[in-house]
Each structure stands twice: as structure tokens, then as C-alpha cells.
CSV table of C-alpha atoms in Angstrom, one decimal:
chain,number,residue,atom,x,y,z
N,1,UNK,CA,40.6,-40.6,112.2
N,2,UNK,CA,38.4,-40.8,109.1
N,3,UNK,CA,34.9,-42.1,109.3
N,4,UNK,CA,33.1,-44.3,106.7
N,5,UNK,CA,29.5,-45.0,105.9
N,6,UNK,CA,29.3,-48.3,104.0
N,7,UNK,CA,27.2,-51.3,103.3
N,8,UNK,CA,29.0,-54.2,104.9
N,9,UNK,CA,28.4,-57.9,103.9
N,10,UNK,CA,27.4,-60.4,106.5
N,11,UNK,CA,29.9,-63.2,106.4
N,12,UNK,CA,28.2,-65.2,109.1
N,13,UNK,CA,25.7,-65.0,112.0
N,14,UNK,CA,26.5,-67.1,115.1
N,15,UNK,CA,23.7,-67.4,117.7
N,16,UNK,CA,25.5,-67.4,121.1
N,17,UNK,CA,22.4,-67.5,123.3
N,18,UNK,CA,18.7,-67.1,123.2
N,19,UNK,CA,19.0,-63.4,122.7
N,20,UNK,CA,22.6,-62.8,121.6
N,21,UNK,CA,24.1,-63.1,118.1
N,22,UNK,CA,27.6,-62.5,116.7
N,23,UNK,CA,27.6,-60.8,113.3
N,24,UNK,CA,30.8,-61.1,111.3
N,25,UNK,CA,30.9,-58.4,108.7
N,26,UNK,CA,33.3,-57.8,105.7
N,27,UNK,CA,33.9,-55.6,102.7
N,28,UNK,CA,36.1,-55.8,99.6
N,29,UNK,CA,38.8,-53.4,100.8
N,30,UNK,CA,40.7,-53.8,104.2
N,31,UNK,CA,39.0,-52.2,107.1
N,32,UNK,CA,40.6,-49.0,108.4
N,33,UNK,CA,42.4,-48.9,111.7
N,34,UNK,CA,40.0,-49.2,114.6
N,35,UNK,CA,40.6,-49.0,118.3
N,36,UNK,CA,39.2,-51.2,121.1
N,37,UNK,CA,36.3,-49.2,122.7
N,38,UNK,CA,35.2,-47.6,119.5
N,39,UNK,CA,31.7,-48.3,118.1
N,40,UNK,CA,29.6,-48.2,114.9
N,41,UNK,CA,26.2,-46.8,114.2
N,42,UNK,CA,24.0,-49.3,112.4
N,43,UNK,CA,21.1,-48.4,110.2
N,44,UNK,CA,18.3,-50.9,110.8
N,45,UNK,CA,16.3,-51.5,107.6
N,46,UNK,CA,12.8,-53.2,107.5
N,47,UNK,CA,11.9,-52.1,111.0
N,48,UNK,CA,9.1,-49.6,110.9
N,49,UNK,CA,9.5,-48.6,114.6
N,50,UNK,CA,13.3,-48.0,114.3
N,51,UNK,CA,14.0,-44.5,113.1
N,52,UNK,CA,17.5,-44.0,114.5
N,53,UNK,CA,20.8,-45.9,114.0
N,54,UNK,CA,21.8,-48.3,116.8
N,55,UNK,CA,25.2,-47.9,118.5
N,56,UNK,CA,27.1,-51.2,118.7
N,57,UNK,CA,30.6,-51.7,120.2
N,58,UNK,CA,33.2,-53.2,118.0
N,59,UNK,CA,33.7,-56.7,119.4
N,60,UNK,CA,36.8,-57.5,117.3
N,61,UNK,CA,38.6,-56.7,114.1
N,62,UNK,CA,40.1,-59.8,112.5
N,63,UNK,CA,42.6,-58.7,110.0
N,64,UNK,CA,43.3,-62.2,108.8
N,65,UNK,CA,39.8,-62.6,107.5
N,66,UNK,CA,39.1,-58.9,107.0
N,67,UNK,CA,36.1,-59.1,109.4
N,68,UNK,CA,34.6,-56.7,111.9
N,69,UNK,CA,32.6,-58.4,114.6
N,70,UNK,CA,29.5,-57.0,116.3
N,71,UNK,CA,28.0,-58.6,119.4
N,72,UNK,CA,24.2,-57.9,119.4
N,73,UNK,CA,21.7,-58.3,122.2
N,74,UNK,CA,18.3,-58.7,120.6
N,75,UNK,CA,16.3,-56.7,123.2
N,76,UNK,CA,14.4,-54.1,121.1
N,77,UNK,CA,12.8,-53.9,117.7
N,78,UNK,CA,16.0,-52.7,116.0
N,79,UNK,CA,18.3,-55.2,117.5
N,80,UNK,CA,15.8,-58.0,117.0
N,81,UNK,CA,15.7,-57.2,113.3
N,82,UNK,CA,19.5,-57.3,113.2
N,83,UNK,CA,19.5,-60.7,114.8
N,84,UNK,CA,17.5,-62.0,111.8
N,85,UNK,CA,20.2,-61.2,109.3
N,86,UNK,CA,21.7,-64.0,107.3
N,87,UNK,CA,25.0,-64.7,105.5
N,88,UNK,CA,25.1,-62.6,102.4
N,89,UNK,CA,22.8,-59.8,103.7
N,90,UNK,CA,24.2,-56.2,104.0
N,91,UNK,CA,24.3,-53.9,106.9
N,92,UNK,CA,24.9,-50.2,106.6
N,93,UNK,CA,27.4,-49.0,109.2
N,94,UNK,CA,28.9,-45.6,110.1
N,95,UNK,CA,32.4,-46.3,111.6
N,96,UNK,CA,34.7,-46.0,113.5
N,97,UNK,CA,33.2,-43.7,116.0
N,98,UNK,CA,34.3,-42.4,119.4
N,99,UNK,CA,37.5,-42.6,121.4
N,100,UNK,CA,38.8,-46.0,122.5
N,101,UNK,CA,40.7,-47.4,125.5
N,102,UNK,CA,44.2,-46.0,126.2
N,103,UNK,CA,45.7,-47.6,129.3
N,104,UNK,CA,49.4,-47.9,130.0
N,105,UNK,CA,51.7,-46.7,127.2
N,106,UNK,CA,53.9,-49.8,127.8
N,107,UNK,CA,51.9,-52.9,128.1
N,108,UNK,CA,54.7,-55.5,128.2
N,109,UNK,CA,54.6,-57.4,131.5
N,110,UNK,CA,51.5,-55.4,132.7
N,111,UNK,CA,48.5,-57.1,134.3
N,112,UNK,CA,45.3,-55.4,133.1
N,113,UNK,CA,41.9,-56.2,134.6
N,114,UNK,CA,39.1,-56.1,132.1
N,115,UNK,CA,35.7,-56.2,133.7
N,116,UNK,CA,32.6,-56.8,131.6
N,117,UNK,CA,28.9,-57.3,132.4
N,118,UNK,CA,26.2,-58.4,130.0
N,119,UNK,CA,26.7,-57.2,126.5
N,120,UNK,CA,29.4,-54.9,127.9
N,121,UNK,CA,31.8,-57.8,127.5
N,122,UNK,CA,31.9,-56.9,123.7
N,123,UNK,CA,34.8,-54.4,123.7
N,124,UNK,CA,36.7,-56.3,126.3
N,125,UNK,CA,37.6,-59.0,123.7
N,126,UNK,CA,39.1,-56.5,121.3
N,127,UNK,CA,41.0,-54.7,124.0
N,128,UNK,CA,42.2,-58.0,125.5
N,129,UNK,CA,43.6,-59.1,122.2
N,130,UNK,CA,45.5,-55.8,121.9
N,131,UNK,CA,47.0,-56.2,125.4
N,132,UNK,CA,48.0,-59.8,124.6
N,133,UNK,CA,49.7,-58.8,121.3
N,134,UNK,CA,51.6,-56.0,123.1
N,135,UNK,CA,53.0,-58.3,125.7
N,136,UNK,CA,50.6,-57.7,128.6
N,137,UNK,CA,48.4,-60.1,130.4
N,138,UNK,CA,44.6,-59.5,130.2
N,139,UNK,CA,42.6,-60.7,133.2
N,140,UNK,CA,39.0,-61.0,132.1
N,141,UNK,CA,36.4,-60.7,134.9
N,142,UNK,CA,33.0,-61.4,133.3
N,143,UNK,CA,29.6,-61.3,135.0
N,144,UNK,CA,26.2,-62.5,134.0
N,145,UNK,CA,22.9,-63.6,135.5
N,146,UNK,CA,23.3,-67.2,134.6
N,147,UNK,CA,25.8,-69.5,132.8
N,148,UNK,CA,23.9,-69.3,129.5
N,149,UNK,CA,24.5,-65.5,129.4
N,150,UNK,CA,28.3,-65.8,129.5
N,151,UNK,CA,29.4,-65.0,125.9
N,152,UNK,CA,32.4,-65.8,123.8
N,153,UNK,CA,34.3,-67.6,126.6
N,154,UNK,CA,36.3,-69.7,124.0
N,155,UNK,CA,37.6,-66.5,122.4
N,156,UNK,CA,38.4,-64.8,125.7
N,157,UNK,CA,40.4,-67.9,126.9
N,158,UNK,CA,42.6,-67.7,123.8
N,159,UNK,CA,44.1,-64.3,124.8
N,160,UNK,CA,43.9,-64.1,128.6
N,161,UNK,CA,42.9,-65.4,132.0
N,162,UNK,CA,39.2,-65.7,132.4
N,163,UNK,CA,37.2,-65.4,135.7
N,164,UNK,CA,33.4,-65.4,135.8
N,165,UNK,CA,30.6,-64.7,138.2
N,166,UNK,CA,26.9,-65.5,137.9
N,167,UNK,CA,24.1,-64.3,140.1
N,168,UNK,CA,22.6,-67.8,140.3
N,169,UNK,CA,25.9,-69.6,140.9
N,170,UNK,CA,25.5,-71.7,137.7
N,171,UNK,CA,29.1,-70.8,136.6
N,172,UNK,CA,32.1,-69.4,138.4
N,173,UNK,CA,31.6,-67.6,141.7
N,174,UNK,CA,28.2,-66.6,142.9
N,175,UNK,CA,27.4,-62.9,143.0
N,176,UNK,CA,28.6,-59.7,141.2
N,177,UNK,CA,31.9,-59.2,139.5
N,178,UNK,CA,33.0,-56.9,142.3
N,179,UNK,CA,32.7,-59.8,144.8
N,180,UNK,CA,35.0,-62.1,142.9
N,181,UNK,CA,38.0,-63.4,144.9
N,182,UNK,CA,40.5,-62.5,142.1
N,183,UNK,CA,40.2,-58.9,143.1
N,184,UNK,CA,41.9,-59.6,146.4
N,185,UNK,CA,44.3,-62.2,145.1
N,186,UNK,CA,46.0,-60.2,142.4
N,187,UNK,CA,47.5,-56.8,142.0
N,188,UNK,CA,46.7,-55.1,138.7
N,189,UNK,CA,48.4,-52.3,136.9
N,190,UNK,CA,45.3,-50.9,135.2
N,191,UNK,CA,41.5,-51.5,135.2
N,192,UNK,CA,39.1,-51.1,132.2
N,193,UNK,CA,35.4,-51.8,132.3
N,194,UNK,CA,32.2,-51.8,130.3
N,195,UNK,CA,28.7,-52.8,131.3
N,196,UNK,CA,25.8,-51.6,133.5
N,197,UNK,CA,26.5,-48.3,135.2
N,198,UNK,CA,26.1,-49.7,138.8
N,199,UNK,CA,28.7,-52.3,138.0
N,200,UNK,CA,31.1,-49.8,136.5
N,201,UNK,CA,30.7,-47.4,139.5
N,202,UNK,CA,31.6,-50.4,141.8
N,203,UNK,CA,34.6,-51.3,139.6
N,204,UNK,CA,35.8,-47.6,139.6
N,205,UNK,CA,35.5,-47.5,143.4
N,206,UNK,CA,37.6,-50.7,143.7
N,207,UNK,CA,40.3,-49.2,141.5
N,208,UNK,CA,40.3,-46.0,143.4
N,209,UNK,CA,40.7,-47.8,146.8
N,210,UNK,CA,43.6,-49.8,145.3
N,211,UNK,CA,45.2,-46.7,143.8
N,212,UNK,CA,44.8,-48.1,140.2
N,213,UNK,CA,44.0,-46.0,137.1
N,214,UNK,CA,40.6,-47.0,135.7
N,215,UNK,CA,38.8,-46.4,132.4
N,216,UNK,CA,35.1,-47.0,131.7
N,217,UNK,CA,33.3,-47.4,128.4
N,218,UNK,CA,29.9,-45.7,128.9
N,219,UNK,CA,26.7,-47.1,127.4
N,220,UNK,CA,24.7,-43.8,127.3
N,221,UNK,CA,22.1,-43.5,124.6
N,222,UNK,CA,24.0,-42.5,121.4
N,223,UNK,CA,21.5,-41.7,118.7
N,224,UNK,CA,23.7,-40.0,116.1
N,225,UNK,CA,27.3,-40.9,117.0
N,226,UNK,CA,28.7,-37.6,115.9
N,227,UNK,CA,27.8,-35.2,118.7
N,228,UNK,CA,24.8,-33.5,117.0
N,229,UNK,CA,21.8,-34.8,119.0
N,230,UNK,CA,23.2,-34.3,122.5
N,231,UNK,CA,21.3,-37.5,123.7
N,232,UNK,CA,24.4,-39.0,125.3
N,233,UNK,CA,25.7,-36.0,127.4
N,234,UNK,CA,27.6,-37.0,130.6
N,235,UNK,CA,28.6,-34.8,133.5
N,236,UNK,CA,32.4,-34.7,133.9
N,237,UNK,CA,34.9,-32.5,135.8
N,238,UNK,CA,35.3,-30.6,132.4
N,239,UNK,CA,31.6,-30.0,132.1
N,240,UNK,CA,28.9,-31.8,130.1
N,241,UNK,CA,30.5,-33.9,127.3
N,242,UNK,CA,29.1,-35.9,124.5
N,243,UNK,CA,29.9,-39.6,125.1
N,244,UNK,CA,29.8,-40.4,121.4
N,245,UNK,CA,32.6,-38.0,120.5
N,246,UNK,CA,34.6,-37.4,123.7
N,247,UNK,CA,34.1,-41.0,124.8
N,248,UNK,CA,32.7,-43.6,125.1
N,249,UNK,CA,35.8,-44.4,127.1
N,250,UNK,CA,36.6,-42.0,130.0
N,251,UNK,CA,39.1,-42.2,132.9
N,252,UNK,CA,36.8,-42.7,135.8
N,253,UNK,CA,38.5,-40.0,137.9
N,254,UNK,CA,37.0,-37.4,135.4
N,255,UNK,CA,33.4,-38.7,135.8
N,256,UNK,CA,31.1,-37.2,138.4
N,257,UNK,CA,29.6,-40.4,139.6
């Protein structure tokens, strides 16, 4: 798959919460094919403390508007600078990077559980749309600390069934995603997850106990995105692999967690 390094125009900036923004980017020509689970490396200009590009999951590719969406959590100097972008600004991106989700070859009639925590919900929307368009049913299980941190629920509801947990019980069921009652009420054909590592380890354990295949999109530090810096190495049953090139999506049975 070819990679591109281009200045993309900011079509719009939507503030979703106190620290989360949704950037909708475009360019003159159609975007190349991108897969759910892939990511971009963003160059952050005007931030004197940000020397490296920042990896951001592709939240969605909207072919009808020729937009690529990036969900950004403004937690460091680089991402805080990105959150200040305005419509008409440009953002230099290297894309598409990494390997995306695979899952069942035939999705028609399949129930796929998509578990996201925090900003890890970002690739779940893109993957859920693909499952929906291919005739499957995505079940989104989304976790956050409080209701205000649950992101893009309107978008998720358009393509699948949505279930949420919050740690303070302000929305959905109280607790972590792995405590949600839907896990015992439904039988799923496949599980895919992205978010904090402890959450993904628990999700992988649940899938293993149920005898279900599971994929996880890892959030290791990916400074270069092309396998040169070795910052993102993960231990697997095949040895140490670069998450940015061999992942970020892995079958959990291959991870030495």
C-alpha cells in the first residue's frame, strides 16, 4: 500500500469535550484506500517542544465528502497545538500507516464486539462502519471515566448497537467495560479492541475464555511510523516486532501479555 506525505486542509474542527476535538481533513484529490486500524503521523508546527510527529488513529474516511477524520485528545504540547487548528488551516500528515483490522472474511450475519476505551474508541467507528456495510452487526462497548468523556455516540449509533460504561455511573453501567452485562447476554463471533493496555488485556482474556478470536490495536509510542526508530517494539510469539509496521493491530493470541 502506497504512503503519502501531504498538507491536508482542515475542513472543520468539532470540540467534543473539554480535551477532545474532531478534525475533519480534506485534499483536492480523493483519499487513497485506507483500512480501519491504520493511522497517520502528524507533523506539529508551531510547537517548540514537539520534535517528533504524533501518531493518530484514522477515525473515519468519509468518501462522500472526501474527508479523513482524526480524533485528538489534547493531553500534551503537540496535541494541544493540534486542538487549536481552525477551518482552512493545513496539517502535514504521513499516511496510511500500519496494518489494520482483519476479522472474519465473511461478515454477513456476524456479530462483532468492538471494545474501546478513552481515545481508543477512534478506530472503532471506522471498523464498525465497515462491518455494517459488509452485512455484519457491530456491537460497540465503550468505556469512559464519566459521561462527558463518551465520544461520538451519535455516529456510533448510526451503524451499530451501543453499550457504555462509566466509572462514576454517570452513563450506562457502572464500572469497566469488561464488567458490562452484554458480555454475558450475547454470543459474539469476533472481538476487536483498542484502548489502555489493562483494558485490552482483560478483553483478550474474556475472548480467550469464550473461545473467540480477538484483535487488539496497540497504542505503543510510535515516533516514526515506518519502523526506523524502534520505539514501539512489542514482544510477540514471533519475537520483537515494530507495532507501527507489523501492527498496530495484532491477534491477541500472538502477544506475550
